[in-house]
mmCIF file of C-alpha atoms in Angstrom:
data_model
loop_
_atom_site.group_PDB
_atom_site.id
_atom_site.type_symbol
_atom_site.label_atom_id
_atom_site.label_comp_id
_atom_site.label_asym_id
_atom_site.label_seq_id
_atom_site.Cartn_x
_atom_site.Cartn_y
_atom_site.Cartn_z
ATOM 1 C CA MET A 1 23.277 -10.111 37.123
ATOM 2 C CA ASN A 2 23.929 -12.267 34.052
ATOM 3 C CA GLN A 3 22.361 -11.734 30.645
ATOM 4 C CA LYS A 4 20.082 -14.766 30.827
ATOM 5 C CA ARG A 5 18.621 -13.611 34.116
ATOM 6 C CA ILE A 6 18.054 -10.122 32.724
ATOM 7 C CA PHE A 7 16.189 -11.577 29.726
ATOM 8 C CA CYS A 8 14.035 -13.708 32.052
ATOM 9 C CA ILE A 9 13.177 -10.718 34.246
ATOM 10 C CA ILE A 10 12.254 -8.594 31.233
ATOM 11 C CA LEU A 11 10.105 -11.371 29.784
ATOM 12 C CA LEU A 12 8.303 -11.858 33.108
ATOM 13 C CA PHE A 13 7.699 -8.105 33.260
ATOM 14 C CA ILE A 14 6.297 -8.136 29.729
ATOM 15 C CA ILE A 15 3.968 -11.041 30.473
ATOM 16 C CA ALA A 16 2.729 -9.406 33.688
ATOM 17 C CA SER A 17 2.193 -5.978 32.149
ATOM 18 C CA LEU A 18 0.560 -6.795 28.829
ATOM 19 C CA ASP A 19 -2.637 -8.203 30.378
ATOM 20 C CA LEU A 20 -4.964 -9.116 27.482
ATOM 21 C CA SER A 21 -2.575 -7.942 24.780
ATOM 22 C CA MET A 22 -0.424 -11.056 24.979
ATOM 23 C CA VAL A 23 -1.898 -13.912 26.997
ATOM 24 C CA HIS A 24 0.181 -17.059 27.355
ATOM 25 C CA SER A 25 -1.430 -20.452 27.810
ATOM 26 C CA ILE A 26 0.603 -23.598 28.318
ATOM 27 C CA GLN A 27 -0.063 -26.756 26.363
ATOM 28 C CA SER A 28 1.615 -29.375 28.517
ATOM 29 C CA SER A 29 1.349 -32.094 25.873
ATOM 30 C CA ARG A 30 3.978 -30.367 23.726
ATOM 31 C CA GLY A 31 5.504 -28.008 26.273
ATOM 32 C CA ARG A 32 4.775 -24.971 24.142
ATOM 33 C CA PHE A 33 2.883 -21.719 24.422
ATOM 34 C CA ARG A 34 0.625 -19.783 22.146
ATOM 35 C CA GLU A 35 0.236 -16.038 22.237
ATOM 36 C CA LYS A 36 -3.138 -14.438 21.683
ATOM 37 C CA SER A 37 -2.702 -10.823 20.662
ATOM 38 C CA GLN A 38 -5.079 -7.969 20.079
ATOM 39 C CA LEU A 39 -4.518 -4.307 19.336
ATOM 40 C CA GLY A 40 -4.815 -2.402 22.590
ATOM 41 C CA LYS A 41 -3.839 0.762 24.360
ATOM 42 C CA GLU A 42 -0.675 2.667 23.479
ATOM 43 C CA ALA A 43 0.971 1.505 26.700
ATOM 44 C CA GLU A 44 0.432 -2.085 25.681
ATOM 45 C CA SER A 45 1.889 -1.395 22.241
ATOM 46 C CA PHE A 46 4.913 0.141 23.924
ATOM 47 C CA GLU A 47 5.528 -3.043 25.902
ATOM 48 C CA ILE A 48 5.117 -5.254 22.842
ATOM 49 C CA LEU A 49 7.986 -3.349 21.248
ATOM 50 C CA ARG A 50 10.138 -4.052 24.296
ATOM 51 C CA ALA A 51 9.582 -7.737 23.673
ATOM 52 C CA PHE A 52 11.859 -7.411 20.647
ATOM 53 C CA MET A 53 14.775 -6.714 22.999
ATOM 54 C CA LEU A 54 15.987 -3.409 21.631
ATOM 55 C CA PRO A 55 19.627 -2.826 22.541
ATOM 56 C CA GLN A 56 19.719 -1.146 25.952
ATOM 57 C CA GLU A 57 21.542 1.906 24.622
ATOM 58 C CA ALA A 58 18.914 2.408 21.898
ATOM 59 C CA TYR A 59 16.060 1.966 24.371
ATOM 60 C CA GLU A 60 17.588 4.460 26.821
ATOM 61 C CA GLU A 61 18.392 6.956 24.076
ATOM 62 C CA ILE A 62 14.853 6.974 22.757
ATOM 63 C CA THR A 63 12.955 6.895 26.060
ATOM 64 C CA SER A 64 15.079 9.651 27.629
ATOM 65 C CA ARG A 65 14.161 12.262 25.023
ATOM 66 C CA LYS A 66 12.541 15.000 27.098
ATOM 67 C CA LYS A 67 11.159 16.930 24.138
ATOM 68 C CA GLN A 68 9.183 13.967 22.812
ATOM 69 C CA THR A 69 5.742 12.930 23.949
ATOM 70 C CA GLU A 70 5.153 9.330 24.967
ATOM 71 C CA ALA A 71 3.400 8.718 21.636
ATOM 72 C CA GLU A 72 6.423 10.108 19.755
ATOM 73 C CA LYS A 73 8.751 7.886 21.777
ATOM 74 C CA GLN A 74 6.624 4.883 20.882
ATOM 75 C CA GLU A 75 6.823 5.796 17.202
ATOM 76 C CA SER A 76 10.598 6.125 17.527
ATOM 77 C CA LEU A 77 10.824 2.647 19.042
ATOM 78 C CA LEU A 78 8.668 1.305 16.262
ATOM 79 C CA ALA A 79 10.873 3.085 13.753
ATOM 80 C CA TYR A 80 13.936 1.478 15.269
ATOM 81 C CA LEU A 81 12.344 -1.933 14.903
ATOM 82 C CA PHE A 82 11.818 -1.376 11.189
ATOM 83 C CA CYS A 83 14.732 0.816 10.111
ATOM 84 C CA GLN A 84 17.324 -0.286 12.715
ATOM 85 C CA SER A 85 18.560 3.197 13.509
ATOM 86 C CA ILE A 86 18.154 5.762 16.271
ATOM 87 C CA ASP A 87 19.612 8.485 14.081
ATOM 88 C CA GLN A 88 17.177 11.411 14.147
ATOM 89 C CA ASP A 89 17.203 11.838 10.378
ATOM 90 C CA ASP A 90 16.507 8.158 9.809
ATOM 91 C CA LEU A 91 13.670 8.162 12.314
ATOM 92 C CA LYS A 92 12.216 11.374 10.924
ATOM 93 C CA GLN A 93 12.321 10.015 7.384
ATOM 94 C CA TRP A 94 10.709 6.741 8.465
ATOM 95 C CA CYS A 95 7.991 8.420 10.509
ATOM 96 C CA GLY A 96 7.321 10.974 7.804
ATOM 97 C CA ARG A 97 6.972 8.308 5.157
ATOM 98 C CA GLU A 98 4.559 6.297 7.264
ATOM 99 C CA GLN A 99 2.549 9.270 8.520
ATOM 100 C CA GLU A 100 1.802 10.324 4.958
ATOM 101 C CA ALA A 101 -0.443 7.268 4.823
ATOM 102 C CA GLU A 102 -3.840 7.014 6.524
ATOM 103 C CA PRO A 103 -4.075 7.465 10.296
ATOM 104 C CA HIS A 104 -4.556 3.759 10.885
ATOM 105 C CA ARG A 105 -1.063 3.005 9.554
ATOM 106 C CA TYR A 106 0.427 2.895 13.032
ATOM 107 C CA ALA A 107 -2.126 0.295 14.106
ATOM 108 C CA GLN A 108 -1.294 -1.742 11.018
ATOM 109 C CA TYR A 109 2.369 -1.789 11.962
ATOM 110 C CA MET A 110 1.509 -2.839 15.491
ATOM 111 C CA GLU A 111 -0.493 -5.683 13.993
ATOM 112 C CA ILE A 112 2.626 -6.716 12.098
ATOM 113 C CA VAL A 113 4.621 -6.748 15.331
ATOM 114 C CA GLU A 114 1.994 -8.923 16.970
ATOM 115 C CA LYS A 115 1.999 -11.364 14.054
ATOM 116 C CA LEU A 116 5.764 -11.678 14.295
ATOM 117 C CA LEU A 117 5.336 -12.636 17.951
ATOM 118 C CA ALA A 118 2.186 -14.731 17.767
ATOM 119 C CA ASP A 119 3.364 -18.100 16.408
ATOM 120 C CA ALA A 120 7.036 -18.231 17.385
ATOM 121 C CA VAL A 121 7.647 -20.862 20.054
ATOM 122 C CA TYR A 122 11.105 -22.455 19.881
ATOM 123 C CA PHE A 123 14.646 -21.324 19.130
ATOM 124 C CA PRO A 124 15.449 -22.994 15.765
ATOM 125 C CA VAL A 125 18.595 -24.772 17.016
ATOM 126 C CA PRO A 126 18.184 -27.092 20.027
ATOM 127 C CA GLU A 127 20.617 -27.230 22.921
ATOM 128 C CA ALA A 128 22.966 -30.230 22.965
ATOM 129 C CA ILE A 129 22.590 -32.460 26.012
ATOM 130 C CA ASN A 130 25.797 -34.361 25.351
ATOM 131 C CA ASP A 131 28.201 -31.806 23.857
ATOM 132 C CA ASP A 132 29.129 -28.551 25.623
ATOM 133 C CA GLY A 133 30.998 -27.401 22.543
ATOM 134 C CA ALA A 134 27.949 -27.545 20.285
ATOM 135 C CA VAL A 135 26.975 -23.932 20.807
ATOM 136 C CA VAL A 136 25.690 -21.382 18.343
ATOM 137 C CA SER A 137 26.418 -17.668 18.214
ATOM 138 C CA TYR A 138 24.763 -14.857 16.331
ATOM 139 C CA GLU A 139 24.707 -11.099 16.072
ATOM 140 C CA ASN A 140 22.471 -8.468 14.570
ATOM 141 C CA SER A 141 23.626 -8.797 10.960
ATOM 142 C CA TRP A 142 20.293 -7.949 9.352
ATOM 143 C CA GLN A 143 20.795 -5.801 6.223
ATOM 144 C CA SER A 144 24.583 -6.227 6.351
ATOM 145 C CA GLU A 145 26.084 -6.258 2.867
ATOM 146 C CA ARG A 146 26.145 -9.505 0.915
ATOM 147 C CA THR A 147 27.633 -9.792 -2.568
ATOM 148 C CA TYR A 148 26.813 -13.228 -4.035
ATOM 149 C CA GLY A 149 24.427 -12.657 -6.941
ATOM 150 C CA GLY A 150 24.869 -8.888 -6.624
ATOM 151 C CA VAL A 151 25.205 -6.463 -3.739
ATOM 152 C CA ARG A 152 22.230 -6.729 -1.409
ATOM 153 C CA GLY A 153 21.166 -6.487 2.234
ATOM 154 C CA HIS A 154 21.250 -9.591 4.405
ATOM 155 C CA GLU A 155 17.628 -10.623 4.983
ATOM 156 C CA GLY A 156 18.083 -12.683 8.089
ATOM 157 C CA CYS A 157 20.263 -13.653 11.008
ATOM 158 C CA ASP A 158 23.111 -16.191 10.789
ATOM 159 C CA LEU A 159 23.410 -18.688 13.641
ATOM 160 C CA MET A 160 27.023 -19.833 13.498
ATOM 161 C CA ALA A 161 28.052 -23.334 14.557
ATOM 162 C CA GLY A 162 30.686 -23.741 17.261
ATOM 163 C CA ILE A 163 31.519 -27.154 15.794
ATOM 164 C CA GLN A 164 32.128 -26.908 12.075
ATOM 165 C CA GLN A 165 30.572 -30.164 10.936
ATOM 166 C CA ARG A 166 27.742 -30.167 8.419
ATOM 167 C CA GLY A 167 24.834 -32.377 9.394
ATOM 168 C CA TYR A 168 25.585 -32.273 13.137
ATOM 169 C CA TYR A 169 23.241 -29.593 14.475
ATOM 170 C CA PRO A 170 19.520 -30.431 14.229
ATOM 171 C CA ILE A 171 17.224 -27.665 12.992
ATOM 172 C CA ILE A 172 13.657 -27.535 14.291
ATOM 173 C CA SER A 173 10.556 -25.594 13.324
ATOM 174 C CA THR A 174 10.084 -22.413 15.314
ATOM 175 C CA SER A 175 6.320 -22.575 14.838
ATOM 176 C CA ASP A 176 3.397 -24.618 13.667
ATOM 177 C CA GLY A 177 2.810 -24.270 9.961
ATOM 178 C CA VAL A 178 2.877 -25.720 6.477
ATOM 179 C CA VAL A 179 5.965 -26.312 4.343
ATOM 180 C CA GLU A 180 5.471 -23.850 1.511
ATOM 181 C CA LYS A 181 8.844 -24.181 -0.213
ATOM 182 C CA ILE A 182 11.620 -26.749 -0.080
ATOM 183 C CA GLY A 183 14.622 -27.498 -2.256
ATOM 184 C CA TRP A 184 17.688 -25.850 -3.721
ATOM 185 C CA LEU A 185 18.224 -22.116 -4.163
ATOM 186 C CA PRO A 186 21.552 -20.711 -5.415
ATOM 187 C CA LYS A 187 21.735 -18.218 -2.537
ATOM 188 C CA GLY A 188 20.136 -20.350 0.169
ATOM 189 C CA GLY A 189 21.312 -23.834 -0.731
ATOM 190 C CA TYR A 190 18.975 -26.467 0.641
ATOM 191 C CA ARG A 191 16.250 -24.428 2.306
ATOM 192 C CA ILE A 192 12.819 -24.822 3.858
ATOM 193 C CA GLY A 193 10.127 -22.143 3.992
ATOM 194 C CA ILE A 194 7.273 -22.637 6.462
ATOM 195 C CA ARG A 195 4.124 -20.496 6.617
ATOM 196 C CA SER A 196 2.749 -20.121 10.158
ATOM 197 C CA PRO A 197 -0.966 -19.830 11.078
ATOM 198 C CA ASN A 198 -0.677 -16.023 11.323
ATOM 199 C CA GLY A 199 1.035 -15.777 7.938
ATOM 200 C CA VAL A 200 4.682 -15.436 8.962
ATOM 201 C CA TYR A 201 7.071 -17.123 6.523
ATOM 202 C CA TYR A 202 9.992 -18.710 8.374
ATOM 203 C CA TYR A 203 13.009 -19.298 6.166
ATOM 204 C CA TYR A 204 15.705 -21.849 7.099
ATOM 205 C CA ALA A 205 18.659 -21.908 4.689
ATOM 206 C CA HIS A 206 22.009 -23.630 4.001
ATOM 207 C CA LEU A 207 20.813 -26.988 5.380
ATOM 208 C CA ALA A 208 22.975 -30.066 4.926
ATOM 209 C CA GLU A 209 19.957 -32.356 4.556
ATOM 210 C CA TYR A 210 16.252 -32.624 5.267
ATOM 211 C CA GLU A 211 14.529 -34.856 7.764
ATOM 212 C CA GLU A 212 12.732 -37.746 6.091
ATOM 213 C CA GLY A 213 9.116 -36.996 5.247
ATOM 214 C CA ILE A 214 9.477 -33.210 5.017
ATOM 215 C CA THR A 215 8.033 -32.233 1.652
ATOM 216 C CA GLU A 216 6.094 -29.324 0.192
ATOM 217 C CA GLY A 217 2.648 -29.221 1.782
ATOM 218 C CA THR A 218 3.726 -31.074 4.939
ATOM 219 C CA GLU A 219 2.068 -29.782 8.104
ATOM 220 C CA VAL A 220 4.608 -29.313 10.874
ATOM 221 C CA THR A 221 4.355 -28.502 14.554
ATOM 222 C CA ALA A 222 6.562 -26.236 16.628
ATOM 223 C CA GLY A 223 9.656 -28.149 17.652
ATOM 224 C CA GLN A 224 9.467 -30.690 14.826
ATOM 225 C CA LEU A 225 12.788 -31.722 13.284
ATOM 226 C CA LEU A 226 13.233 -30.217 9.811
ATOM 227 C CA GLY A 227 16.791 -31.181 8.934
ATOM 228 C CA TYR A 228 20.394 -30.421 9.810
ATOM 229 C CA MET A 229 22.613 -27.369 9.676
ATOM 230 C CA GLY A 230 25.061 -27.180 6.811
ATOM 231 C CA ASP A 231 27.023 -24.975 4.429
ATOM 232 C CA THR A 232 25.160 -25.434 1.162
ATOM 233 C CA GLY A 233 24.587 -22.664 -1.332
ATOM 234 C CA TYR A 234 26.160 -19.784 -3.236
ATOM 235 C CA SER A 235 26.132 -21.825 -6.417
ATOM 236 C CA GLU A 236 23.877 -22.723 -9.305
ATOM 237 C CA VAL A 237 25.096 -26.304 -8.902
ATOM 238 C CA GLU A 238 22.830 -28.169 -6.501
ATOM 239 C CA GLY A 239 24.660 -29.717 -3.568
ATOM 240 C CA THR A 240 27.568 -27.269 -3.530
ATOM 241 C CA THR A 241 29.188 -26.908 -0.093
ATOM 242 C CA GLY A 242 32.193 -25.159 1.420
ATOM 243 C CA ASN A 243 31.687 -21.571 0.267
ATOM 244 C CA PHE A 244 31.210 -20.358 3.862
ATOM 245 C CA PRO A 245 31.214 -21.788 7.412
ATOM 246 C CA VAL A 246 28.506 -24.124 8.684
ATOM 247 C CA HIS A 247 25.571 -22.060 9.919
ATOM 248 C CA LEU A 248 21.806 -21.565 9.757
ATOM 249 C CA HIS A 249 20.419 -18.548 7.956
ATOM 250 C CA PHE A 250 17.121 -17.746 9.708
ATOM 251 C CA GLY A 251 14.719 -15.252 8.154
ATOM 252 C CA ILE A 252 11.179 -14.036 8.769
ATOM 253 C CA TYR A 253 8.869 -12.551 6.159
ATOM 254 C CA LEU A 254 5.313 -11.306 5.806
ATOM 255 C CA ASP A 255 3.304 -10.694 2.660
ATOM 256 C CA TYR A 256 2.461 -7.019 2.274
ATOM 257 C CA GLU A 257 -0.926 -5.674 1.211
ATOM 258 C CA ASN A 258 0.122 -5.292 -2.440
ATOM 259 C CA GLY A 259 1.393 -8.861 -2.615
ATOM 260 C CA ASP A 260 5.061 -8.047 -2.048
ATOM 261 C CA GLU A 261 7.027 -10.022 0.526
ATOM 262 C CA ILE A 262 8.845 -8.023 3.191
ATOM 263 C CA SER A 263 11.772 -9.181 5.322
ATOM 264 C CA TYR A 264 11.862 -8.347 9.028
ATOM 265 C CA ASN A 265 14.790 -8.502 11.411
ATOM 266 C CA PRO A 266 14.690 -11.812 13.348
ATOM 267 C CA TYR A 267 17.440 -10.841 15.805
ATOM 268 C CA TYR A 268 15.174 -9.627 18.607
ATOM 269 C CA LEU A 269 12.809 -12.541 18.180
ATOM 270 C CA LEU A 270 15.741 -14.953 18.505
ATOM 271 C CA LYS A 271 16.738 -13.229 21.746
ATOM 272 C CA ILE A 272 13.309 -14.059 23.145
ATOM 273 C CA LEU A 273 13.314 -17.616 21.813
ATOM 274 C CA GLU A 274 16.675 -18.334 23.444
ATOM 275 C CA GLN A 275 14.671 -18.820 26.625
ATOM 276 C CA ASN A 276 12.715 -21.657 25.021
ATOM 277 C CA LYS A 277 15.164 -24.174 23.591
ATOM 278 C CA LEU A 278 14.516 -27.859 23.148
ATOM 279 C CA ARG A 279 17.267 -30.241 24.266
ATOM 280 C CA TYR A 280 18.640 -32.892 21.932
ATOM 281 C CA ILE A 281 21.276 -35.587 21.941
ATOM 282 C CA PHE A 282 23.569 -34.592 19.088
ATOM 283 C CA LYS A 283 24.979 -37.427 16.962
ATOM 284 C CA HIS A 284 28.003 -37.272 14.692
ATOM 285 C CA LYS A 285 27.424 -38.752 11.231
#
């Protein structure tokens, strides 16, 4: 059974089992879906976590623990989502830190998970109708070390271009939303930040160029063309290219209760969105 089929089966299982927790309705006019989420029973929360496509070995390791209750297993899965580790010490530290807060903290984190799922519709890079070589690849590189501007964790997922030509791959909006930020950043090059209806900030970086008419304050719809993949950034000089291969840096953020912005791992979300790609005719420039 190939990977794509496995993903489809898991997604169908999730949709069937979540009942009112995640209800999909199809809008045929734009070929998209919306997800209506509400906090529900623990079993429903458990299935929402599965929607983030935890690595099979991590899922099996956590769910096979005989000495843990189902609630403890759910907390371990949630911990993996946020701290990216199944190491017992890491999980214990994460759970301990969160459980020192009020009892409703777990529900708050589940609300975060639901927000991360609620508005995402399309994979940010369309599939090429006319070029089999125009593929993208990515891996779970979230929090990997980066050194430009100082040592830091990688706050996103890099979608690498199979054809190394800036301006060739179109980049589309994953969700509805409003363009909150646009322009040059030394680390991100030409970037666009879009705030979705549920407050998720989608960050698209290293673009070669923007689509005409995309400016700060522009309302966009899921699937709308934003610009083209490039290799801009890692320089104070606007327009700098060539410091790394052509790719899209894709990040997701939420504002925290004290006003801070927190990065979340987009890898599992991208795995889901791979099943919902738009198809484009790619044109060389």
